[in-house]
CSV table of C-alpha atoms and ligand atoms in Angstrom, one decimal:
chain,number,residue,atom,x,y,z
A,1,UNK,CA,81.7,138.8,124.3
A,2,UNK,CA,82.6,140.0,128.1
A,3,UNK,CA,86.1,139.6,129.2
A,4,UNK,CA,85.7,137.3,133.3
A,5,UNK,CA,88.0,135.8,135.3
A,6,UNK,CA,88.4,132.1,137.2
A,7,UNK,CA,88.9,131.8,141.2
A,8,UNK,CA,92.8,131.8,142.0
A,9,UNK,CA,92.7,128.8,143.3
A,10,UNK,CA,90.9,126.9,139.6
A,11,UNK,CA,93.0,124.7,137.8
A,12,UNK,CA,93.2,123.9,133.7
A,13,UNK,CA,95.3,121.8,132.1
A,14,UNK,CA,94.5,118.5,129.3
A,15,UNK,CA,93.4,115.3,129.2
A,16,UNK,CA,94.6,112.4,127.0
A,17,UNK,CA,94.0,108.6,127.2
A,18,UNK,CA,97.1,106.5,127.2
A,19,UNK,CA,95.5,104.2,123.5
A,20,UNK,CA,94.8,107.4,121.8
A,21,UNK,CA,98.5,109.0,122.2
A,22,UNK,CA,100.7,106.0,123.0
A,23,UNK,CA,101.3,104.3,120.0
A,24,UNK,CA,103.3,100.7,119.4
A,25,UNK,CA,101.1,98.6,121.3
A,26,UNK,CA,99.4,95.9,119.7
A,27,UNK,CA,98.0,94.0,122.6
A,28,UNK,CA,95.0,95.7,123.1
A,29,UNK,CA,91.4,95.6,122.4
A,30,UNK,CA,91.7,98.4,119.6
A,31,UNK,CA,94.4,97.4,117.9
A,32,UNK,CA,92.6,94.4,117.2
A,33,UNK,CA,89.7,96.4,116.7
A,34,UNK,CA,91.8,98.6,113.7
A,35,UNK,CA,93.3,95.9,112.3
A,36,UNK,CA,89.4,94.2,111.6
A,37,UNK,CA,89.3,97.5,109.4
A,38,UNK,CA,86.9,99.1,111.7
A,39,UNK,CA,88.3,102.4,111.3
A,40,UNK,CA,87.4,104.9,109.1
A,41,UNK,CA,90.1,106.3,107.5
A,42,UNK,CA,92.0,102.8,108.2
A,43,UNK,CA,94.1,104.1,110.6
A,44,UNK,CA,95.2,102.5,113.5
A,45,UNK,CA,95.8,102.9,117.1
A,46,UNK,CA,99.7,101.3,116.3
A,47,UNK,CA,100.6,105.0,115.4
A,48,UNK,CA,98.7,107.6,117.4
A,49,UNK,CA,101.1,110.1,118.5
A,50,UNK,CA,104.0,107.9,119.5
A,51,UNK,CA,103.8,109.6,122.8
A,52,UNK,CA,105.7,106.4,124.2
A,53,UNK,CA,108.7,108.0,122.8
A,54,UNK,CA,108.3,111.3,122.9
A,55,UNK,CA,106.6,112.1,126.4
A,56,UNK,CA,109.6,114.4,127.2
A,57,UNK,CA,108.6,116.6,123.8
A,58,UNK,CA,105.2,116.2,124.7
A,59,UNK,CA,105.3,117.4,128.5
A,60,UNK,CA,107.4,120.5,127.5
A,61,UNK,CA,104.2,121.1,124.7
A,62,UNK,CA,102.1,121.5,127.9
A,63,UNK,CA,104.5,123.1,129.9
A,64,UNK,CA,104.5,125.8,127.2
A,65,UNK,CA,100.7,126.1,127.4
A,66,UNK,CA,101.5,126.9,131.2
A,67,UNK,CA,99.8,123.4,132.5
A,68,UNK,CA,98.8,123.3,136.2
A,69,UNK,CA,97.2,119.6,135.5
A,70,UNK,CA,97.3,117.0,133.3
A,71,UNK,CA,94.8,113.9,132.9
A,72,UNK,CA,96.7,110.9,131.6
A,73,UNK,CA,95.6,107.4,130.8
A,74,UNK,CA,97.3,104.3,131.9
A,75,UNK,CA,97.4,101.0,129.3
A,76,UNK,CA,96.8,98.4,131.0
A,77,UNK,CA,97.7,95.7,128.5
A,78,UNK,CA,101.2,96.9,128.8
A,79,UNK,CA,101.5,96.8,132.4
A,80,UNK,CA,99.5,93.4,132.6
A,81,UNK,CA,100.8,92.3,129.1
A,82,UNK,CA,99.6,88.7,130.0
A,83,UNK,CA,97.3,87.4,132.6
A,84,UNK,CA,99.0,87.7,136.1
A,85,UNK,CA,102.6,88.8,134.7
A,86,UNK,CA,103.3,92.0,135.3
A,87,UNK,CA,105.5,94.4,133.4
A,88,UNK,CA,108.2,96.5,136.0
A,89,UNK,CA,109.7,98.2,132.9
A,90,UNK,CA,106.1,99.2,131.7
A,91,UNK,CA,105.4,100.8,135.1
A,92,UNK,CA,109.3,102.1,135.5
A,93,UNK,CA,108.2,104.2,132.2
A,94,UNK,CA,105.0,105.2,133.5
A,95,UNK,CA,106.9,106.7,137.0
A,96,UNK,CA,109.5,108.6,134.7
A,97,UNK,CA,107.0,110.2,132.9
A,98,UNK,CA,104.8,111.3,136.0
A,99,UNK,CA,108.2,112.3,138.1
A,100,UNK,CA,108.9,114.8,134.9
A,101,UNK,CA,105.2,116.1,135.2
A,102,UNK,CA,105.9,116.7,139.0
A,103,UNK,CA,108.9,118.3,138.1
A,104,UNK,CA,107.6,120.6,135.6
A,105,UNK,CA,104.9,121.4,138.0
A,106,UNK,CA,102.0,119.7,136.5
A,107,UNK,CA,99.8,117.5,138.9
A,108,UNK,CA,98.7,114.2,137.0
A,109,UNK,CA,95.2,113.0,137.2
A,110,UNK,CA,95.7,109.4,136.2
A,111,UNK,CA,93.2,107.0,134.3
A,112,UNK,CA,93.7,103.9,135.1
A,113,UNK,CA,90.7,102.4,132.1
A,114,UNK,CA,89.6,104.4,128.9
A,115,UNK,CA,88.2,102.3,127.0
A,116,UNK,CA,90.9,99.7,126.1
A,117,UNK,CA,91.4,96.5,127.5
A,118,UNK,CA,94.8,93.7,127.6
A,119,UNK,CA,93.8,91.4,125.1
A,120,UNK,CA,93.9,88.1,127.3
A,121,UNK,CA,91.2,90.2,129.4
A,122,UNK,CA,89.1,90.5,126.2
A,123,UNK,CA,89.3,87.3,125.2
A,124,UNK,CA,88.3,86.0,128.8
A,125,UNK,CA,84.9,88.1,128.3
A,126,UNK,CA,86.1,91.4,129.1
A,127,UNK,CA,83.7,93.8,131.3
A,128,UNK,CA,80.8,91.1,130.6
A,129,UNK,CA,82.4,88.5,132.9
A,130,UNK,CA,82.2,89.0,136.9
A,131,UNK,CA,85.5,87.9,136.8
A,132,UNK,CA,86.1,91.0,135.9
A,133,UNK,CA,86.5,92.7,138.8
A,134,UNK,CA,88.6,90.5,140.8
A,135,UNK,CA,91.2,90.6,137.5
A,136,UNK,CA,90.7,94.8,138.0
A,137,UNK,CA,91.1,95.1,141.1
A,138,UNK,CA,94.5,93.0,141.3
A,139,UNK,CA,95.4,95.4,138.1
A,140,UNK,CA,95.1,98.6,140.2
A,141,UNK,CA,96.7,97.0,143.4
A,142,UNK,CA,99.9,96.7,141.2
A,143,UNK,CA,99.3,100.1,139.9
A,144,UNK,CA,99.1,102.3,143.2
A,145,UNK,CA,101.3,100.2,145.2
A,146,UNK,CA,104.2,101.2,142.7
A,147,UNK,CA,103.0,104.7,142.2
A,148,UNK,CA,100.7,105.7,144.7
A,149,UNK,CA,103.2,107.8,146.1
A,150,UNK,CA,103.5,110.3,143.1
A,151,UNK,CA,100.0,110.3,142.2
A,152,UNK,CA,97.2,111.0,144.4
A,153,UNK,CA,94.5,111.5,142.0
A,154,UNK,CA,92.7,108.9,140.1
A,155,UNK,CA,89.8,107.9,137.7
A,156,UNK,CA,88.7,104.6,137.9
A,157,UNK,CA,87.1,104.3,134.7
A,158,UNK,CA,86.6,106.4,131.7
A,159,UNK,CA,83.0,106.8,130.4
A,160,UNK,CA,81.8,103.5,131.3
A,161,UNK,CA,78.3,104.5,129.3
A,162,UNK,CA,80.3,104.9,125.8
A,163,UNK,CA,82.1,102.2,126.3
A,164,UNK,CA,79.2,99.5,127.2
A,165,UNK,CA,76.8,101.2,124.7
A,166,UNK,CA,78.9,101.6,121.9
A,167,UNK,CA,80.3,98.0,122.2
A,168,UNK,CA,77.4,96.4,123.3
A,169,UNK,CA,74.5,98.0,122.0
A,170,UNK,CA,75.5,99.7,118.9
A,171,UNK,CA,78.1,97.1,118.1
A,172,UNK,CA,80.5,100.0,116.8
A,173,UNK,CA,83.5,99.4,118.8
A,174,UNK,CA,85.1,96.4,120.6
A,175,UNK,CA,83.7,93.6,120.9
A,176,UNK,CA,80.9,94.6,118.3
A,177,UNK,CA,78.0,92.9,120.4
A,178,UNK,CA,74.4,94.1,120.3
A,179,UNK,CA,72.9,93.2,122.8
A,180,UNK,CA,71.0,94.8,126.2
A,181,UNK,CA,71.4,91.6,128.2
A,182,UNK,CA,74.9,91.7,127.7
A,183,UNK,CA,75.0,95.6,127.9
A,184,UNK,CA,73.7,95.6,131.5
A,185,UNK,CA,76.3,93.4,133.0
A,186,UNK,CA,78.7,95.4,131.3
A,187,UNK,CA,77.3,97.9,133.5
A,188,UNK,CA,76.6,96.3,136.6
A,189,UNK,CA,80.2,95.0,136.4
A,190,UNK,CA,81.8,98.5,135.8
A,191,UNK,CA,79.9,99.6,138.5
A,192,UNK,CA,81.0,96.6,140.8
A,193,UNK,CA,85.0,97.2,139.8
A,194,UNK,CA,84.8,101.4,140.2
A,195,UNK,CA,83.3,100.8,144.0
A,196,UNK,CA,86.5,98.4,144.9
A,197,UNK,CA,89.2,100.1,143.2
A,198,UNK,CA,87.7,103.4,145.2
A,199,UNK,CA,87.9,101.8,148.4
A,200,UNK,CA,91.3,100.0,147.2
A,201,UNK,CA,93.1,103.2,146.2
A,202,UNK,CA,92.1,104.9,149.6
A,203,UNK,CA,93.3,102.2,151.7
A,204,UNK,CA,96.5,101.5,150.0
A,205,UNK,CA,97.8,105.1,150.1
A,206,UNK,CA,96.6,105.5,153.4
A,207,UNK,CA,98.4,102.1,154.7
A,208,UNK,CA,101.6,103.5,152.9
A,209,UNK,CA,101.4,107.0,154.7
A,210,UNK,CA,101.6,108.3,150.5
A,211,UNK,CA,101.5,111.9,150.6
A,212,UNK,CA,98.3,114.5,149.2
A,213,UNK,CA,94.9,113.9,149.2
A,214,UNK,CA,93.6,110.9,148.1
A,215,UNK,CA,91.4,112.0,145.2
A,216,UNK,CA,89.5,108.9,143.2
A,217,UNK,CA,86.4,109.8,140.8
A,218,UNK,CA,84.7,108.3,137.9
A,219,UNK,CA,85.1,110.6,134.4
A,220,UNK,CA,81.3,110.6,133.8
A,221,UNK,CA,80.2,110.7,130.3
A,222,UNK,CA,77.5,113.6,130.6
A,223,UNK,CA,75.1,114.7,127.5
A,224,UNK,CA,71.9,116.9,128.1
A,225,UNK,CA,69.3,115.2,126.5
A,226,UNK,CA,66.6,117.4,125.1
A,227,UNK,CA,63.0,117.0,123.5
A,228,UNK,CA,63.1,117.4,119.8
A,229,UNK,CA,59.8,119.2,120.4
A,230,UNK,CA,59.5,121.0,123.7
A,231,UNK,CA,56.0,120.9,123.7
A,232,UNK,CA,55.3,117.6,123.2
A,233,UNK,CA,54.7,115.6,126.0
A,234,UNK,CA,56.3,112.4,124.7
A,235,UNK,CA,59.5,113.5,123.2
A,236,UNK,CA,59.7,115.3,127.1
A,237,UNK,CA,59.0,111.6,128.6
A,238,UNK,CA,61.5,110.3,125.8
A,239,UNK,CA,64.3,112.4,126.8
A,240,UNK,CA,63.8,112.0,130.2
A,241,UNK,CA,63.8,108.0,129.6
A,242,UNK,CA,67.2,108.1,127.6
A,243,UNK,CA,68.8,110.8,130.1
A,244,UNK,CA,68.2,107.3,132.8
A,245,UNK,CA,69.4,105.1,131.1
A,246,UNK,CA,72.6,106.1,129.3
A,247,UNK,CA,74.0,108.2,132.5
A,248,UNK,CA,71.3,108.9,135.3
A,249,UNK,CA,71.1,105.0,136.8
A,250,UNK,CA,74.6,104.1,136.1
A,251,UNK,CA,76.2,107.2,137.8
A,252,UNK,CA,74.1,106.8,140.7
A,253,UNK,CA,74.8,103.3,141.2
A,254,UNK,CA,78.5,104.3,141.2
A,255,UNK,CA,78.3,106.9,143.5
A,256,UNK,CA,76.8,105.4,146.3
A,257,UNK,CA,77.0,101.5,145.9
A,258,UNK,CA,73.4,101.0,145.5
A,259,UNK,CA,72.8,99.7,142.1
A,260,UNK,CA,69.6,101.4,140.8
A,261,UNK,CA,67.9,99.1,137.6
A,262,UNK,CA,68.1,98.2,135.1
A,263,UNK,CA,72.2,98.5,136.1
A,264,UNK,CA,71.2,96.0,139.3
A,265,UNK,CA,69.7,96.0,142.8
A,266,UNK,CA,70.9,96.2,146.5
A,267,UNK,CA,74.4,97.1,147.3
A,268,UNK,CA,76.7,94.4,146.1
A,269,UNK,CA,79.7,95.8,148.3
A,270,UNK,CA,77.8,97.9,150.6
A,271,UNK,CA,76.9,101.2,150.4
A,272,UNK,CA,78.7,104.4,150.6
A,273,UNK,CA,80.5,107.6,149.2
A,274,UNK,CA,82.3,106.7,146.2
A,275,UNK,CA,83.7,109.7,144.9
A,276,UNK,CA,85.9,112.8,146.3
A,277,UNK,CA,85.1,114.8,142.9
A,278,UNK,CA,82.1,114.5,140.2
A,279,UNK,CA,84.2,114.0,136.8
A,280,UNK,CA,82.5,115.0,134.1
A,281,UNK,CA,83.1,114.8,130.2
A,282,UNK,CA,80.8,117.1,128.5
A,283,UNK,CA,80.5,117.8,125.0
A,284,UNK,CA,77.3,118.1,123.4
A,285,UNK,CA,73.7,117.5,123.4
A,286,UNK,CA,70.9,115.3,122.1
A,287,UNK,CA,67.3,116.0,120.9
A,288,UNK,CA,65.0,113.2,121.3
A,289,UNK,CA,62.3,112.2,119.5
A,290,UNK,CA,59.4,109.8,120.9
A,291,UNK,CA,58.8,108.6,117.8
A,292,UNK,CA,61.4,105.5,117.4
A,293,UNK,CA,62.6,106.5,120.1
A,294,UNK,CA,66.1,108.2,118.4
A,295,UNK,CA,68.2,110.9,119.3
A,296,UNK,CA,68.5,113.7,116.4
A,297,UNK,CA,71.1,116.9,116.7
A,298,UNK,CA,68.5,120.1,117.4
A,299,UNK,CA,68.1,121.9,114.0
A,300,UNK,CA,69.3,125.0,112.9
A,301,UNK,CA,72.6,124.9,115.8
A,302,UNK,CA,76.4,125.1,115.2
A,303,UNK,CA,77.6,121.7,114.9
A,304,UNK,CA,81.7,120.7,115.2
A,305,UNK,CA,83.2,118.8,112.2
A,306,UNK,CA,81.7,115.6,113.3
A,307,UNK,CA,77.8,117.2,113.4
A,308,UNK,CA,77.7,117.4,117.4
A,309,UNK,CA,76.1,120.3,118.5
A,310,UNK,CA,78.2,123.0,119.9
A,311,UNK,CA,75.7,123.9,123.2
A,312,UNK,CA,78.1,125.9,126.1
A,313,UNK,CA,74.9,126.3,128.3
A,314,UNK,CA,74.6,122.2,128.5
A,315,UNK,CA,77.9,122.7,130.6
A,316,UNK,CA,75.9,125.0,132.8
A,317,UNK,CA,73.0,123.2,133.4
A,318,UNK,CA,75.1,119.9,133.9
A,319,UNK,CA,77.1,121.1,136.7
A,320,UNK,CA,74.0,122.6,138.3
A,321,UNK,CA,71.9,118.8,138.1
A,322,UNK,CA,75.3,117.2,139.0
A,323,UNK,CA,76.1,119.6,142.2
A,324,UNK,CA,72.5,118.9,143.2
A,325,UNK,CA,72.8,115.3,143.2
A,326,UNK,CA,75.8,114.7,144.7
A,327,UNK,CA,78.0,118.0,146.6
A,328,UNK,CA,81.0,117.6,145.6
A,329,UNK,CA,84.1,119.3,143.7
A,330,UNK,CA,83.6,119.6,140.3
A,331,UNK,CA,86.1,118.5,137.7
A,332,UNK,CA,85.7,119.1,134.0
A,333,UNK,CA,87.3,116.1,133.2
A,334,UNK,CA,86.9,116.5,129.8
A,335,UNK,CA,85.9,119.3,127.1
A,336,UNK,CA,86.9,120.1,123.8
A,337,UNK,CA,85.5,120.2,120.1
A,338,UNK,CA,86.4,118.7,116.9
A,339,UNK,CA,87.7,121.5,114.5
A,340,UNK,CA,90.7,120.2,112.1
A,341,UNK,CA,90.5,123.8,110.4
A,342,UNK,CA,91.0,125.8,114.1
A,343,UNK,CA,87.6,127.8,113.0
A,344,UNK,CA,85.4,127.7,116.1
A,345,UNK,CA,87.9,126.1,119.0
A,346,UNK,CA,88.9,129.6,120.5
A,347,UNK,CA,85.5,130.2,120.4
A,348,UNK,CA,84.2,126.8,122.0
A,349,UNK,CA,87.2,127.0,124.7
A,350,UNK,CA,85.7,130.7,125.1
A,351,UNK,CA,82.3,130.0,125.8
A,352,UNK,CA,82.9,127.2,127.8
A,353,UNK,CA,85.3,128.6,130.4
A,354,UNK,CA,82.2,131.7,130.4
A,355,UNK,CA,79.9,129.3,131.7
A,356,UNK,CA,82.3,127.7,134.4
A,357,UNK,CA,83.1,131.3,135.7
A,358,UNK,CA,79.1,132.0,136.4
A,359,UNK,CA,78.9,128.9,138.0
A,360,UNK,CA,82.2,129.7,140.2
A,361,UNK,CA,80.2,133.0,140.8
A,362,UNK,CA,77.4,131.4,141.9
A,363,UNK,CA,79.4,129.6,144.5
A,364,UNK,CA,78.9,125.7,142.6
A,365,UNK,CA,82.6,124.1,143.6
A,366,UNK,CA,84.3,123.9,139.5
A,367,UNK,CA,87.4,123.3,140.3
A,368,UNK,CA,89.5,122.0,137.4
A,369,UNK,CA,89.1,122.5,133.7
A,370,UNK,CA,90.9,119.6,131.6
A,371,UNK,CA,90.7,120.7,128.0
A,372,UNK,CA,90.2,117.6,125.3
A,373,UNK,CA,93.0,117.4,123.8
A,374,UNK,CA,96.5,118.5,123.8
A,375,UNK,CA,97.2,117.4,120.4
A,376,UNK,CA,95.1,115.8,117.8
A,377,UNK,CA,95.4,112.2,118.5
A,378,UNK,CA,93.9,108.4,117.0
A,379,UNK,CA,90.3,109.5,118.0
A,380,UNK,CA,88.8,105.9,118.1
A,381,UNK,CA,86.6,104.6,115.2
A,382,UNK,CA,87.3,107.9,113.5
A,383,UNK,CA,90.7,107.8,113.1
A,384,UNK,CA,92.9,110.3,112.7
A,385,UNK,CA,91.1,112.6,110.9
A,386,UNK,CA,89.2,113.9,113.9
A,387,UNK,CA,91.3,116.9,115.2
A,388,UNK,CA,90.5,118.2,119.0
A,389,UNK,CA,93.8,119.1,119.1
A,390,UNK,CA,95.1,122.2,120.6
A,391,UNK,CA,98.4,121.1,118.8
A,392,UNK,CA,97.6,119.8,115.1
A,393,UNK,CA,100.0,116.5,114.6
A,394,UNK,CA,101.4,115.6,111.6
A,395,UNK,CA,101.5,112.1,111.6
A,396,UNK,CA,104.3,111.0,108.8
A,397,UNK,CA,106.3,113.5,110.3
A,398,UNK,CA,105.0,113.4,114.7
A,399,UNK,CA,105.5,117.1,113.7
A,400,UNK,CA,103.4,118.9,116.5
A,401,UNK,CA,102.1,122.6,115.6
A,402,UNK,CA,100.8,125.0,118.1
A,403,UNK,CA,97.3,126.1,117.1
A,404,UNK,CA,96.0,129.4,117.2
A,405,UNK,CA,93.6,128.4,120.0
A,406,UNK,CA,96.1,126.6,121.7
A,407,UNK,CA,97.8,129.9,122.3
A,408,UNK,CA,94.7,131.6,123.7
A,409,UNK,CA,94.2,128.7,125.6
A,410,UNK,CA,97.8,128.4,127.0
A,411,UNK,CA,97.0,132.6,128.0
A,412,UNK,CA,93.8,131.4,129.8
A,413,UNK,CA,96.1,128.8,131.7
A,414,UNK,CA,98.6,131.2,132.4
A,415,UNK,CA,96.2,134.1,133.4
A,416,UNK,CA,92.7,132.6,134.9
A,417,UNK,CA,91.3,135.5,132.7
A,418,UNK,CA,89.9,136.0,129.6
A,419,UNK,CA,90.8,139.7,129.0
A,420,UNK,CA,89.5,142.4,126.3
A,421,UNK,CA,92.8,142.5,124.4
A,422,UNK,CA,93.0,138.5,124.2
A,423,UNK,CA,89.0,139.1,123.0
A,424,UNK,CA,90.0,141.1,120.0
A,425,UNK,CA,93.5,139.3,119.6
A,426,UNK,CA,91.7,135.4,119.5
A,427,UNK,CA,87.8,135.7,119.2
A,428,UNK,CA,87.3,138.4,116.2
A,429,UNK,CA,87.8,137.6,112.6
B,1,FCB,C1,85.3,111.1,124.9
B,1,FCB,C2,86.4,110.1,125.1
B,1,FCB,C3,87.8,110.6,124.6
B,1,FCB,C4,87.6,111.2,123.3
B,1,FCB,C5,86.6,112.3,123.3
B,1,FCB,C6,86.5,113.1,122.0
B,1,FCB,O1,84.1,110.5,124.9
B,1,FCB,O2,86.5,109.9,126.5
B,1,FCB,O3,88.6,109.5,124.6
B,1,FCB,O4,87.3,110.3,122.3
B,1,FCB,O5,85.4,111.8,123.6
């Protein structure tokens, strides 16, 4: 293990999503989802971290890890609690908890969809209906006009590959369908609602004169898919296959407005530049086998505690494919492992951050590293028993607890370095 630095100018910070932390919510499409008993340990989403209440406790936890950034989530079902009414107070909240990030020095990155949706909006066909996008739109007019001039940056929409496959293919989360058809309009309709709330947010801050640069990106779900067998031909053409369709068409149909199939065809709302960063979410990789065409976790690798594969190189090659494709900034939108026992995290965070400095070397734009997650949190179908948690949360209690790797990772934050004394201090048994 070498000791490198990052560029002065790089950025690291955390990441959270507004369902997973929030708690006390029950007008959303995972609540709903929890309370059908789809969770595993039968948790739900009503708990989480009840980050409502304690943002104040929470912002000082990343102060103390010397935060530059944050990446927050917004829920939309309590700003749009019911079709067309909109909730000042829910917004009012949302501003006090962003003017204490600006004062604390911590820029926001704000989500404004991970994975959850108001429960009228589900029950009106969600992400399958066109309608969609006229209802999303009007959502994230509301949202910037109010706080447009505190927050510059934004994600339109979280992952939108998990969240059409897993709900629509696999049938694992909410709504539970399977079913392509109904998977591709999911897609083209994500698609469709990222390209106007890009041009949207960029209008309305300019119209208002809002201050900083307007900043709007998708987080892209990013996985390296890889032949089970590297020398055979077909598990090559398999991976290639799955690599299109989970991530390569929908991404590029984002990005410039010209659906690619099976997402669509032609430019619905014209072409163009969607995106002033490339947001990625990287955490493992696939090997794929021809042969009923599945994807298998490449034998004999360190795996996290949910089996992924712990691959630090897939973050290379990624942001290689990715600058290729489209030049621009790169933002690690998200990154972390699941590790309840803290064994490997320092080590993941380690490796990681090794790979982003040869790329910064190399001169590839990374500009921003936002670690998944500050504290452990209501990680979806899983529960809570999934840690990625710098923090570990106790959840009877809400007692947060500073990891070990949380410390080295706070030092990283504070330092842009990974020195030889924080090597032997963090990263040897
Ligand atoms: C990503 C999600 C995030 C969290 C991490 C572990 O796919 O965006 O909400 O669940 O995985």
């Amino acid at each position: 293990m070498k000791a490198f630095k990052l560029p002065d100018h790089f950025l690291l910070g955390s990441a959270t999503a507004a369902t997973q932390i929030e708690g006390g919510d029950k007008n959303n499409s995972w609540y709903n989802w929890c309370e059908k008993g789809h969770i595993k340990d039968r948790s739900t989403c009503l708990r989480a971290n009840d980050h409502w209440n304690r943002y104040k406790e929470d912002i000082a936890l990343m102060e103390k890890l010397n935060h530059r950034v944050y990446r927050m989530g917004l829920e939309w079902s309590r700003i749009e609690p019911q079709e067309g009414r909109f909730d000042d107070e829910a917004i009012a909240h949302y501003r006090d908890e962003i003017t204490l990030l600006l004062e604390k020095g911590i820029k926001p990155l704000v989500t404004l969809h991970h994975f959850t949706n108001p429960l009228w909006l589900e029950r009106m066909g969600g992400f399958e209906d066109k309608s969609v996008v006229w209802y999303f739109e009007r959502y994230v007019k509301y949202v910037v006009e109010r706080l447009g001039d505190l927050v510059s940056e934004y994600i339109t929409i979280n992952e939108p590959n998990v969240y059409a496959t897993l709900g629509y293919y696999f049938g694992v989360w909410p709504p539970g369908v399977k079913s392509i058809k109904r998977l591709l309009k999911v897609y083209r309709n994500m698609a469709l609602c990222h390209i106007t709330a890009y041009k949207l947010i960029h209008k309305i801050r300019k119209d208002n004169d809002f201050p900083g640069k307007t900043m709007v990106g998708v987080a892209n779900h990013v996985r390296i898919f890889d032949p089970y067998n590297k020398y055979n031909p077909l598990d090559i053409l398999a991976a290639k296959i799955m690599d299109y369709l989970f991530q390569g068409s929908l991404t590029k149909s984002m990005a410039t407005g010209f659906l690619r199939p099976p997402v669509g065809l032609g430019a619905p709302k014209g072409g163009g530049r969607y995106f002033d960063f490339i947001g990625i979410n990287y955490y493992t990789r696939d090997a794929i086998r021809f042969k009923g065409f599945r994807n298998e976790v490449m034998p004999g690798t360190p795996r996290n505690d949910l089996n992924w594969e712990i691959y630090p190189r897939g973050l290379y090659r990624i942001c290689k494919k990715y600058y290729r494709l489209f030049t621009a900034p790169i933002w690690i939108t998200e990154n972390g492992t699941c590790d309840g026992e803290d064994r490997f995290r320092s080590r993941f965070i380690y490796d990681h951050l090794y790979e982003i400095s040869k790329l910064c070397k190399e001169g590839i734009p990374v500009e921003r590293y936002y670690h998944w997650t500050l504290m452990d949190n209501f990680e979806w179908v899983e529960g809570e028993s999934a840690r990625f948690g710098l923090y570990h949360v106790d959840y009877d209690t809400q007692v947060r607890t500073l990891r070990k790797s949380g410390r080295f990772y706070g030092e990283i934050c504070k330092r842009l370095e990974v020195t030889d004394d924080m090597i032997d201090m963090y990263l040897k048994d």
